[in-house]
């Protein structure tokens, strides 16, 4: 297609409009039938028709969700809060799991990259654990922290389900960091290491002055991918633990047959994930040292 | 006792022997150029002098003592500059200075960095990152980094190989000028005979690999400063160049070797049609004998 002025602004909106149009077509519409029954009374009956009759139409979805968007910080109940509030709750959890993933994943990545023996020892296990779904990790986390319950000053109380959720996020989002760091360490040019050798840099100086800066770009690629996964996992973690948050709300609304709110949650999750990815790619570019 | 001495040094990568029985002896304060084909093993040789590689056999001695560990006293300028891209010019040099003179005060170390940046005419670029510099400037930073550590011997691995001819000429003069200040021992690796003639006191050709070794050294008895314009007319220049090139094209040239290898040829006898066919055809098949042949291939 020919490009025109402002096409980069206009075309995305055209795309969104098309998607909403398709949604409107397959969504169900309420139809009111009026009939006279055997007793001569007028009976009105409303049925939904359409390709997917229970799917709310865009206008219905908006009408039902408006409250959550226009009052994003409201709190009416544990599982009835404004969207921003839910997002904040979810993000808080994600950040904790993600931080643990980075703190554990980066050193493991360095050891994998530096020591062939370590790599041979743990690479098979990592390859086996990596594809395991968060839905599988969560029950294990529940068992692990079954009787754990403690309070962290300033952070509040942690129950077994909180810890299981954090555990799941950490375990699932760790792998890109581990693998990218390992690749980065192995890709450090031999010349840089030769410089360190000729100058007789100590082990720790070689690590912090040569290896770490040379690996940073790879590490940040890993960090970005890890954040994406951490956010992906939140829904599963909240769904199964019933914690308040975007994912918990989604699941609760599904059980309450409130389908409009599911769409609202999906869009929220998507937008937040997109924003997180953009933010991380800015950070990533900032650390392009090579 | 020579300052630097290599005795029967050999090095192989896998099954190919890159260097064979290299002997080299350099006096303190000498400027020696080693000239050789690309791929002959020049980088391998200088890496062994810097102890970045271990020789498979033979010894490398500095002042009579066998050396096995890299050390800043053997400063090396790598073929591809090897500046750390996340450090700026001054920081790259300071990395070496801080490491070699840990007892100095901060001002002393800063003065050392500034002194060597000035020596290679890079004071204005001290805050720039390597990627913002031209190839020639990067190479000068690399030289400053090596010199600022005040090495006993300076190893230069094709330091000007990637530069254009004009920059090359300027930097050659600069290297000589720096060397003349304190006459530190220098080993310059190059693939350009004229570069050796312009800078060195002695040129040693390295024969073509595999199994490269050093040829007879050729003294460059030409007073300094040397006139680049005289390069093509001065008989002394011409004689040195002729000696080096004759060795590199003659005895030190690419060797022709003949490899003999065994060939196994398929040799089939026709099926014997008198033999009866069986259900699985096991009996009646083509019969083979093996025959071996020798083939001689000339390898350049
Ligand atoms: N790490 C290595 N592994 C295997 N072969 C190598 C390695 N380094 C160099 N070589 C081979 O050794 C030979 C000499 O290499 P090098 O010393 O870099 O040559 P030069 O510096 O003279 O161009 C080349 O044929 C090269 O392919
Ligand atoms: Mg080389």
Coordinates of C-alpha atoms and ligand atoms in Angstrom, one line a residue:
Chain A
X1 CA 0.0 0.0 0.0
X2 CA 1.2 3.5 -0.7
X3 CA 2.2 5.4 2.3
X4 CA 0.8 8.8 3.1
X5 CA 1.2 11.6 5.6
X6 CA 0.6 10.5 9.2
X7 CA 0.0 6.9 8.0
X8 CA 1.9 5.7 11.1
X9 CA -0.8 7.3 13.3
X10 CA -3.9 6.7 11.1
X11 CA -3.3 3.1 10.0
X12 CA -3.1 1.6 13.5
X13 CA -6.5 3.1 14.2
X14 CA -7.8 1.7 11.0
X15 CA -6.6 -1.7 12.2
X16 CA -8.2 -1.3 15.6
X17 CA -11.4 -0.2 14.1
X18 CA -11.4 -3.3 11.8
X19 CA -10.9 -5.6 14.8
X20 CA -13.7 -3.9 16.7
X21 CA -15.9 -4.3 13.7
X22 CA -15.2 -8.0 13.5
X23 CA -15.9 -8.3 17.2
X24 CA -19.2 -6.5 16.7
X25 CA -20.2 -8.8 13.9
X26 CA -19.6 -12.1 15.8
X27 CA -20.9 -10.7 19.1
X28 CA -24.5 -11.6 20.2
X29 CA -27.3 -9.1 20.0
X30 CA -30.3 -9.0 22.3
X31 CA -33.6 -9.3 20.4
X32 CA -36.9 -8.7 22.1
X33 CA -39.8 -10.8 21.0
X34 CA -43.3 -9.9 21.8
X35 CA -45.9 -12.6 21.6
X36 CA -49.4 -13.3 22.9
X37 CA -49.7 -16.4 25.0
X38 CA -52.6 -18.8 25.4
X39 CA -54.2 -16.6 28.0
X40 CA -54.1 -13.6 25.7
X41 CA -51.4 -11.9 27.7
X42 CA -48.6 -10.0 26.1
X43 CA -45.3 -11.7 26.8
X44 CA -41.9 -10.1 26.0
X45 CA -38.9 -12.4 25.7
X46 CA -35.4 -11.3 25.2
X47 CA -33.0 -13.7 23.5
X48 CA -29.5 -13.2 22.2
X49 CA -28.6 -14.1 18.7
X50 CA -25.4 -14.0 16.8
X51 CA -22.4 -16.2 15.9
X52 CA -21.3 -16.2 19.5
X53 CA -24.5 -15.2 21.4
X54 CA -23.0 -14.8 24.9
X55 CA -20.1 -12.6 23.7
X56 CA -21.0 -9.0 24.6
X57 CA -20.8 -6.5 21.8
X58 CA -18.3 -3.7 22.0
X59 CA -20.8 -1.2 23.3
X60 CA -22.1 -3.6 25.9
X61 CA -18.6 -4.4 27.0
X62 CA -17.8 -0.7 27.4
X63 CA -21.0 0.0 29.3
X64 CA -20.3 -2.8 31.7
X65 CA -16.6 -1.9 32.1
X66 CA -16.9 1.9 32.3
X67 CA -17.0 2.0 36.0
X68 CA -13.6 0.2 36.3
X69 CA -11.9 2.5 33.8
X70 CA -13.4 5.8 34.8
X71 CA -12.8 5.1 38.5
X72 CA -9.5 3.4 38.2
X73 CA -8.5 3.8 41.9
X74 CA -11.8 2.9 43.5
X75 CA -12.0 0.0 46.0
X76 CA -15.4 -1.4 46.5
X77 CA -14.3 -4.8 47.7
X78 CA -11.3 -7.2 47.6
X79 CA -12.2 -8.4 44.1
X80 CA -14.1 -5.3 43.0
X81 CA -11.5 -2.5 42.5
X82 CA -10.6 0.0 39.8
X83 CA -8.4 -1.3 36.9
X84 CA -5.4 0.7 38.0
X85 CA -5.6 -0.6 41.5
X86 CA -5.7 -4.2 40.2
X87 CA -2.8 -3.5 37.9
X88 CA -0.9 -2.0 40.8
X89 CA -1.6 -5.2 42.9
X90 CA -0.5 -7.4 40.1
X91 CA 2.6 -5.4 39.3
X92 CA 3.7 -5.5 42.9
X93 CA 3.6 -9.2 42.9
X94 CA 5.4 -9.4 39.5
X95 CA 8.2 -7.1 40.6
X96 CA 8.9 -9.3 43.6
X97 CA 9.1 -12.5 41.6
X98 CA 11.0 -10.8 38.8
X99 CA 13.6 -9.4 41.2
X100 CA 14.2 -12.8 42.6
X101 CA 14.5 -14.2 39.1
X102 CA 17.2 -11.7 38.2
X103 CA 19.1 -12.1 41.5
X104 CA 19.2 -15.8 41.1
X105 CA 19.3 -16.1 37.3
X106 CA 22.2 -13.7 36.6
X107 CA 24.8 -15.5 38.7
X108 CA 23.6 -18.9 37.4
X109 CA 24.0 -17.5 33.8
X110 CA 27.5 -16.3 34.6
X111 CA 28.5 -19.6 36.1
X112 CA 27.1 -21.5 33.0
X113 CA 29.1 -19.2 30.7
X114 CA 32.3 -19.3 32.7
X115 CA 32.6 -22.9 33.7
X116 CA 32.1 -25.7 31.1
X117 CA 31.9 -28.2 34.0
X118 CA 29.0 -26.3 35.6
X119 CA 27.3 -26.0 32.2
X120 CA 27.6 -29.7 31.6
X121 CA 26.2 -30.4 35.0
X122 CA 23.2 -28.1 34.9
X123 CA 22.4 -27.5 31.3
X124 CA 20.2 -30.7 31.0
X125 CA 18.2 -29.8 34.1
X126 CA 17.7 -26.2 32.8
X127 CA 16.5 -27.5 29.4
X128 CA 14.1 -29.8 31.1
X129 CA 12.7 -27.2 33.6
X130 CA 12.5 -24.4 31.1
X131 CA 9.4 -25.5 29.2
X132 CA 7.4 -26.3 32.3
X133 CA 4.2 -24.2 32.5
X134 CA 3.4 -21.9 35.4
X135 CA 0.2 -23.9 36.0
X136 CA 2.5 -26.8 36.9
X137 CA 4.9 -24.8 39.1
X138 CA 2.1 -23.2 41.2
X139 CA 0.9 -26.3 43.0
X140 CA 4.5 -27.2 43.8
X141 CA 4.9 -23.7 45.2
X142 CA 1.8 -24.2 47.3
X143 CA 3.2 -27.4 48.8
X144 CA 6.6 -25.8 49.4
X145 CA 5.2 -22.9 51.4
X146 CA 2.3 -24.7 52.8
X147 CA 2.9 -23.7 56.4
X148 CA 4.9 -20.5 55.7
X149 CA 3.4 -17.3 56.9
X150 CA 5.4 -14.3 57.9
X151 CA 5.4 -10.6 57.9
X152 CA 8.0 -8.4 56.3
X153 CA 8.3 -5.0 57.8
X154 CA 7.1 -2.4 55.3
X155 CA 5.8 -5.0 52.9
X156 CA 3.0 -6.6 54.8
X157 CA 2.0 -10.2 55.4
X158 CA 2.9 -13.1 53.1
X159 CA 0.7 -16.1 53.1
X160 CA 1.4 -19.4 51.4
X161 CA -0.5 -18.4 48.3
X162 CA 1.5 -15.1 48.0
X163 CA 4.7 -17.0 48.3
X164 CA 3.6 -19.6 45.8
X165 CA 2.7 -17.0 43.3
X166 CA 6.1 -15.2 43.7
X167 CA 7.9 -18.5 43.5
X168 CA 6.1 -19.4 40.3
X169 CA 6.8 -16.0 38.7
X170 CA 10.5 -16.3 39.7
X171 CA 10.9 -19.8 38.4
X172 CA 9.2 -19.2 35.1
X173 CA 10.7 -15.9 34.3
X174 CA 14.3 -16.8 35.3
X175 CA 15.3 -18.8 32.2
X176 CA 15.7 -16.1 29.5
X177 CA 18.0 -14.3 32.0
X178 CA 20.0 -17.4 32.7
X179 CA 20.4 -18.4 29.1
X180 CA 21.1 -14.9 27.7
X181 CA 23.6 -14.2 30.3
X182 CA 25.4 -17.5 29.6
X183 CA 25.4 -16.8 25.9
X184 CA 26.7 -13.3 26.6
X185 CA 29.5 -14.5 28.8
X186 CA 30.6 -17.0 26.2
X187 CA 30.5 -14.3 23.5
X188 CA 32.9 -12.0 25.3
X189 CA 35.7 -11.4 22.7
X190 CA 38.9 -13.2 23.6
X191 CA 40.7 -9.9 22.9
X192 CA 39.1 -8.3 26.0
X193 CA 40.1 -11.2 28.1
X194 CA 43.6 -10.9 26.7
X195 CA 43.7 -7.3 27.8
X196 CA 42.7 -8.3 31.3
X197 CA 45.4 -11.1 31.3
X198 CA 48.2 -8.8 30.1
X199 CA 47.3 -6.2 32.7
X200 CA 47.1 -9.0 35.3
X201 CA 43.6 -7.9 36.5
X202 CA 42.5 -9.9 39.5
X203 CA 39.5 -12.2 39.1
X204 CA 37.0 -9.8 40.6
X205 CA 38.4 -6.9 38.5
X206 CA 38.2 -9.0 35.4
X207 CA 34.6 -9.8 36.3
X208 CA 33.4 -6.3 37.1
X209 CA 35.6 -4.3 34.6
X210 CA 35.6 -6.6 31.6
X211 CA 33.2 -9.5 31.7
X212 CA 30.2 -7.7 33.2
X213 CA 30.2 -4.7 30.9
X214 CA 30.8 -6.9 27.9
X215 CA 27.9 -9.1 28.9
X216 CA 25.5 -6.3 29.8
X217 CA 23.7 -6.1 26.4
X218 CA 22.9 -9.8 26.4
X219 CA 21.9 -9.6 30.1
X220 CA 19.4 -6.8 29.4
X221 CA 17.9 -8.7 26.5
X222 CA 17.4 -11.6 28.9
X223 CA 15.9 -9.2 31.5
X224 CA 13.4 -7.9 29.0
X225 CA 12.3 -11.3 27.9
X226 CA 12.1 -12.3 31.6
X227 CA 9.8 -9.4 32.4
X228 CA 7.5 -10.4 29.5
X229 CA 7.2 -13.9 31.0
X230 CA 6.8 -12.7 34.5
X231 CA 3.8 -10.6 33.4
X232 CA 2.4 -13.6 31.4
X233 CA 2.6 -15.8 34.5
X234 CA 0.7 -13.3 36.8
X235 CA -2.7 -14.3 35.4
X236 CA -2.1 -18.0 36.1
X237 CA -0.7 -17.3 39.5
X238 CA -3.6 -15.0 40.5
X239 CA -6.2 -17.2 39.0
X240 CA -5.2 -20.3 40.9
X241 CA -4.5 -18.5 44.2
X242 CA -7.5 -16.2 44.0
X243 CA -5.4 -13.1 44.9
X244 CA -6.9 -9.7 44.0
X245 CA -5.3 -8.4 40.8
X246 CA -6.0 -8.3 37.1
X247 CA -5.8 -12.1 36.8
X248 CA -7.8 -12.8 39.9
X249 CA -10.5 -10.4 38.8
X250 CA -10.6 -12.0 35.4
X251 CA -11.2 -15.5 36.8
X252 CA -13.7 -14.3 39.3
X253 CA -15.7 -12.4 36.6
X254 CA -15.6 -15.5 34.5
X255 CA -17.1 -17.5 37.3
X256 CA -19.7 -14.8 37.8
X257 CA -20.6 -15.0 34.1
X258 CA -19.6 -11.3 33.6
X259 CA -18.0 -11.7 30.2
X260 CA -17.6 -8.0 29.5
X261 CA -15.1 -7.8 32.3
X262 CA -13.0 -10.6 30.9
X263 CA -12.4 -8.5 27.8
X264 CA -11.5 -5.5 29.9
X265 CA -8.9 -7.6 31.8
X266 CA -7.4 -9.0 28.6
X267 CA -7.0 -5.5 27.2
X268 CA -5.5 -4.3 30.4
X269 CA -3.0 -7.1 30.6
X270 CA -2.0 -6.5 27.0
X271 CA -1.6 -2.8 27.4
X272 CA 0.4 -3.2 30.6
X273 CA 2.6 -5.9 29.0
X274 CA 3.2 -3.7 26.0
X275 CA 4.2 -0.7 28.2
X276 CA 6.6 -2.8 30.3
X277 CA 8.2 -4.1 27.2
X278 CA 8.7 -0.6 25.8
X279 CA 10.2 0.6 29.0
X280 CA 12.6 -2.3 29.2
X281 CA 13.7 -1.8 25.6
X282 CA 14.6 1.8 26.4
X283 CA 16.7 0.5 29.3
X284 CA 18.1 -2.2 27.1
X285 CA 19.2 0.4 24.5
X286 CA 20.7 2.5 27.2
X287 CA 23.0 -0.4 28.2
X288 CA 24.2 -1.2 24.6
X289 CA 27.9 -1.0 25.5
X290 CA 29.2 -2.7 22.5
Chain B
X1 CA 72.8 -12.5 27.6
X2 CA 70.1 -11.5 25.2
X3 CA 67.1 -9.5 26.6
X4 CA 64.5 -11.7 25.0
X5 CA 65.2 -15.1 23.8
X6 CA 63.1 -17.8 22.1
X7 CA 64.6 -21.2 21.8
X8 CA 63.2 -23.9 19.5
X9 CA 59.6 -22.7 20.0
X10 CA 56.9 -24.7 18.3
X11 CA 53.2 -24.3 18.3
X12 CA 50.4 -26.4 16.7
X13 CA 46.7 -25.9 16.5
X14 CA 45.1 -29.4 16.3
X15 CA 47.0 -31.3 13.7
X16 CA 48.6 -28.3 11.8
X17 CA 51.9 -27.1 13.1
X18 CA 51.8 -23.3 12.8
X19 CA 55.3 -22.5 14.0
X20 CA 58.3 -24.9 14.0
X21 CA 61.6 -24.4 15.9
X22 CA 61.5 -20.6 16.1
X23 CA 64.7 -19.1 17.5
X24 CA 64.9 -15.4 18.2
X25 CA 67.3 -13.3 20.2
X26 CA 66.8 -9.6 20.9
X27 CA 69.0 -7.2 22.8
X28 CA 67.7 -4.6 25.1
X29 CA 66.8 -1.4 23.3
X30 CA 66.5 -3.0 19.9
X31 CA 63.7 -2.2 17.5
X32 CA 63.0 -5.5 15.6
X33 CA 60.5 -5.9 12.9
X34 CA 59.2 -9.4 12.0
X35 CA 57.8 -9.5 8.5
X36 CA 55.7 -12.4 7.2
X37 CA 52.8 -13.6 5.1
X38 CA 49.3 -13.2 6.6
X39 CA 48.3 -16.4 8.2
X40 CA 51.9 -17.5 8.7
X41 CA 51.7 -17.3 12.5
X42 CA 52.8 -13.8 13.4
X43 CA 50.0 -13.3 16.0
X44 CA 50.7 -16.7 17.4
X45 CA 54.3 -15.9 17.8
X46 CA 53.8 -12.6 19.5
X47 CA 51.1 -14.1 21.7
X48 CA 53.7 -16.6 23.0
X49 CA 56.1 -13.8 23.7
X50 CA 53.3 -12.2 25.7
X51 CA 52.6 -15.6 27.3
X52 CA 48.9 -15.4 26.2
X53 CA 49.7 -18.7 24.5
X54 CA 51.9 -21.5 25.7
X55 CA 54.4 -23.0 23.3
X56 CA 54.1 -26.7 22.7
X57 CA 57.8 -27.1 23.0
X58 CA 60.8 -24.7 23.4
X59 CA 61.2 -21.9 25.8
X60 CA 60.7 -18.1 25.9
X61 CA 63.1 -16.3 28.2
X62 CA 63.2 -12.6 29.3
X63 CA 66.5 -11.6 30.8
X64 CA 67.5 -15.3 31.0
X65 CA 64.4 -16.3 33.0
X66 CA 61.7 -18.5 31.5
X67 CA 58.4 -16.7 31.3
X68 CA 55.0 -18.4 31.4
X69 CA 52.6 -15.8 32.7
X70 CA 51.4 -12.6 31.0
X71 CA 52.6 -9.4 32.5
X72 CA 52.3 -5.7 31.9
X73 CA 56.0 -5.5 31.6
X74 CA 55.5 -7.0 28.2
X75 CA 53.0 -4.5 26.8
X76 CA 51.1 -5.6 23.7
X77 CA 49.2 -3.6 21.1
X78 CA 46.7 -6.0 19.6
X79 CA 46.1 -6.3 15.9
X80 CA 42.5 -5.2 16.3
X81 CA 43.1 -2.5 18.9
X82 CA 41.1 -4.3 21.6
X83 CA 40.0 -1.1 23.4
X84 CA 37.1 -1.7 25.8
X85 CA 34.2 -0.1 24.1
X86 CA 32.4 1.0 27.2
X87 CA 35.3 3.0 28.5
X88 CA 36.4 6.3 27.0
X89 CA 39.9 7.1 25.8
X90 CA 41.2 8.3 29.2
X91 CA 39.5 5.4 31.0
X92 CA 41.0 2.8 28.7
X93 CA 44.5 4.1 29.4
X94 CA 43.7 4.6 33.1
X95 CA 42.7 1.0 33.4
X96 CA 46.3 0.1 32.7
X97 CA 47.8 2.8 34.8
X98 CA 45.7 2.1 37.8
X99 CA 46.6 -1.6 37.6
X100 CA 50.3 -1.2 37.2
X101 CA 50.9 1.7 39.6
X102 CA 48.4 1.0 42.5
X103 CA 50.6 2.8 45.0
X104 CA 50.6 6.1 43.1
X105 CA 48.3 8.9 44.2
X106 CA 45.3 9.8 42.0
X107 CA 47.0 12.9 40.6
X108 CA 50.1 11.0 39.7
X109 CA 48.1 8.4 37.8
X110 CA 46.0 11.1 36.1
X111 CA 49.3 12.8 35.1
X112 CA 50.6 9.5 33.7
X113 CA 47.4 9.1 31.6
X114 CA 47.7 12.7 30.3
X115 CA 51.3 12.3 29.5
X116 CA 50.8 9.3 27.3
X117 CA 47.7 10.7 25.7
X118 CA 49.7 13.8 24.8
X119 CA 52.5 11.6 23.5
X120 CA 50.2 10.1 20.9
X121 CA 48.5 13.5 20.2
X122 CA 45.1 12.5 21.6
X123 CA 44.6 15.0 24.4
X124 CA 41.5 16.5 22.8
X125 CA 39.9 13.1 22.4
X126 CA 40.3 12.0 26.0
X127 CA 36.6 11.9 26.8
X128 CA 35.5 10.1 23.6
X129 CA 34.4 6.6 23.3
X130 CA 36.3 4.2 21.0
X131 CA 33.5 4.0 18.5
X132 CA 33.7 7.8 18.0
X133 CA 37.3 7.6 16.9
X134 CA 38.8 6.8 13.5
X135 CA 40.9 3.7 13.1
X136 CA 44.2 5.6 13.4
X137 CA 43.1 7.3 16.6
X138 CA 42.0 4.0 18.2
X139 CA 45.3 2.5 17.3
X140 CA 47.1 5.4 19.0
X141 CA 44.9 4.9 22.2
X142 CA 46.0 1.3 22.1
X143 CA 49.6 2.3 21.9
X144 CA 49.2 4.9 24.7
X145 CA 47.6 2.2 26.9
X146 CA 50.5 -0.1 26.3
X147 CA 53.1 2.6 26.8
X148 CA 51.5 4.1 29.9
X149 CA 52.1 0.8 31.8
X150 CA 55.8 1.5 31.2
X151 CA 56.6 -1.9 29.8
X152 CA 60.1 -3.3 29.5
X153 CA 59.3 -4.5 26.0
X154 CA 56.6 -3.3 23.6
X155 CA 55.0 -5.9 21.3
X156 CA 53.2 -4.4 18.3
X157 CA 51.0 -6.9 16.3
X158 CA 50.4 -5.4 12.9
X159 CA 49.4 -2.1 14.6
X160 CA 48.9 -0.3 11.4
X161 CA 47.6 -3.1 9.3
X162 CA 44.0 -1.8 9.0
X163 CA 44.9 1.8 8.2
X164 CA 45.2 3.8 5.0
X165 CA 48.6 4.5 3.6
X166 CA 48.8 8.1 4.7
X167 CA 47.8 7.4 8.3
X168 CA 50.1 4.5 8.3
X169 CA 53.1 6.7 7.3
X170 CA 52.3 9.3 10.0
X171 CA 51.9 6.6 12.7
X172 CA 55.1 4.9 11.6
X173 CA 57.0 8.2 12.2
X174 CA 55.2 8.6 15.5
X175 CA 56.1 5.1 16.7
X176 CA 59.8 5.8 15.8
X177 CA 59.6 9.1 17.6
X178 CA 58.2 7.6 20.7
X179 CA 60.8 4.8 20.6
X180 CA 63.6 7.3 20.3
X181 CA 62.6 9.0 23.5
X182 CA 63.6 6.1 25.8
X183 CA 64.8 3.3 23.4
X184 CA 62.6 0.7 24.9
X185 CA 62.8 -2.7 23.3
X186 CA 60.2 -3.0 20.5
X187 CA 59.0 -6.0 18.5
X188 CA 56.9 -4.9 15.6
X189 CA 55.0 -7.4 13.6
X190 CA 54.1 -6.4 10.1
X191 CA 53.3 -7.7 6.6
X192 CA 54.9 -4.7 4.9
X193 CA 58.6 -4.8 4.4
X194 CA 58.8 -1.0 3.8
X195 CA 57.2 -0.5 7.2
X196 CA 60.0 -2.5 8.7
X197 CA 62.6 -0.6 6.8
X198 CA 61.2 2.8 7.9
X199 CA 61.1 1.9 11.6
X200 CA 63.3 -1.1 12.6
X201 CA 66.9 -1.6 13.3
X202 CA 66.7 -5.2 12.2
X203 CA 64.2 -7.1 10.1
X204 CA 63.5 -10.8 10.5
X205 CA 61.4 -12.5 7.9
X206 CA 58.9 -15.2 9.0
X207 CA 58.5 -18.0 6.4
X208 CA 55.1 -19.0 5.1
X209 CA 53.2 -21.6 7.1
X210 CA 52.5 -24.3 8.0
X211 CA 55.6 -24.9 10.0
X212 CA 56.7 -21.3 9.7
X213 CA 60.0 -20.3 11.1
X214 CA 62.2 -17.2 11.3
X215 CA 64.7 -16.6 8.5
X216 CA 68.1 -14.9 8.7
X217 CA 67.8 -11.4 10.1
X218 CA 68.6 -8.4 7.9
X219 CA 70.2 -5.4 9.6
X220 CA 68.8 -2.0 8.5
X221 CA 71.9 0.1 8.9
X222 CA 70.3 3.4 7.8
X223 CA 70.7 6.5 9.8
X224 CA 67.6 8.0 11.4
X225 CA 65.5 10.0 10.6
X226 CA 64.8 8.0 7.6
X227 CA 63.6 9.7 4.5
X228 CA 60.4 8.0 3.1
X229 CA 61.1 9.6 -0.3
X230 CA 64.4 7.8 -0.5
X231 CA 62.7 4.4 -0.1
X232 CA 62.7 3.7 -3.8
X233 CA 66.1 5.1 -4.8
X234 CA 68.5 4.7 -1.9
X235 CA 70.7 1.6 -2.5
X236 CA 70.8 0.7 1.2
X237 CA 67.0 0.6 1.3
X238 CA 66.9 -1.4 -1.8
X239 CA 69.4 -3.9 -0.6
X240 CA 67.4 -4.5 2.7
X241 CA 64.2 -4.9 0.8
X242 CA 65.8 -7.3 -1.7
X243 CA 67.2 -9.5 1.0
X244 CA 64.0 -9.8 2.9
X245 CA 61.8 -10.3 -0.2
X246 CA 64.2 -12.8 -1.7
X247 CA 63.9 -14.9 1.5
X248 CA 60.2 -14.6 1.6
X249 CA 59.8 -15.6 -2.0
X250 CA 62.6 -18.1 -2.0
X251 CA 63.4 -20.4 0.9
X252 CA 60.7 -18.9 3.1
X253 CA 58.0 -18.9 0.5
X254 CA 55.0 -21.1 0.3
X255 CA 56.2 -24.6 0.2
X256 CA 54.9 -27.2 -2.3
X257 CA 54.3 -30.5 -0.7
X258 CA 53.3 -33.7 -2.3
X259 CA 50.8 -35.7 -0.3
X260 CA 50.4 -39.4 -1.2
X261 CA 47.1 -41.0 -0.3
X262 CA 45.6 -44.4 -0.7
X263 CA 42.6 -44.7 -2.9
X264 CA 40.3 -47.7 -2.6
X265 CA 38.6 -48.3 -6.0
X266 CA 35.4 -50.3 -6.4
X267 CA 36.2 -53.3 -8.5
X268 CA 33.2 -55.3 -9.5
X269 CA 33.1 -58.6 -11.3
X270 CA 29.9 -59.3 -13.3
X271 CA 27.3 -61.6 -11.8
X272 CA 27.7 -65.2 -12.7
X273 CA 24.5 -66.0 -14.6
X274 CA 25.1 -69.7 -14.4
X275 CA 24.5 -69.5 -10.7
X276 CA 20.8 -70.4 -9.9
X277 CA 18.6 -67.6 -8.5
X278 CA 17.4 -68.2 -5.0
X279 CA 14.4 -66.7 -3.3
X280 CA 16.2 -63.9 -1.6
X281 CA 18.8 -63.5 -4.3
X282 CA 21.5 -64.2 -1.8
X283 CA 23.6 -66.3 -4.0
X284 CA 23.8 -64.4 -7.2
X285 CA 25.3 -61.0 -6.6
X286 CA 28.1 -58.9 -8.1
X287 CA 31.4 -59.9 -6.7
X288 CA 33.9 -57.4 -5.5
X289 CA 37.6 -57.4 -5.1
X290 CA 39.3 -54.5 -3.5
X291 CA 42.1 -52.8 -5.2
X292 CA 44.3 -50.0 -3.8
X293 CA 45.9 -47.3 -5.7
X294 CA 48.2 -44.5 -4.7
X295 CA 47.6 -40.9 -5.8
X296 CA 50.0 -38.1 -5.6
X297 CA 48.6 -34.6 -5.2
X298 CA 50.6 -31.5 -5.3
X299 CA 49.5 -29.1 -2.6
X300 CA 50.4 -25.4 -2.7
Ligands
LIG1 N1 42.8 -20.5 17.9 C1 43.1 -21.1 16.7 N2 42.7 -22.3 16.4 C2 43.1 -22.9 15.3 N3 43.8 -22.4 14.3 C3 44.3 -21.1 14.6 C4 44.0 -20.4 15.8 N4 44.6 -19.2 15.7 C5 45.2 -19.2 14.6 N5 45.1 -20.3 13.9 C6 45.7 -20.6 12.6 O1 47.1 -20.5 12.7 C7 47.6 -19.8 11.6 C8 48.4 -18.6 12.0 O2 47.5 -17.6 12.6 P1 48.0 -16.2 13.0 O3 49.1 -16.4 14.0 O4 46.8 -15.4 13.4 O5 48.6 -15.6 11.6 P2 49.0 -14.1 11.3 O6 48.9 -13.3 12.5 O7 50.4 -14.2 10.8 O8 48.1 -13.6 10.2 C9 46.5 -19.5 10.7 O9 46.5 -20.4 9.6 C10 45.3 -19.6 11.5 O10 44.2 -20.2 10.7
LIG2 MG1 47.8 -11.7 12.9

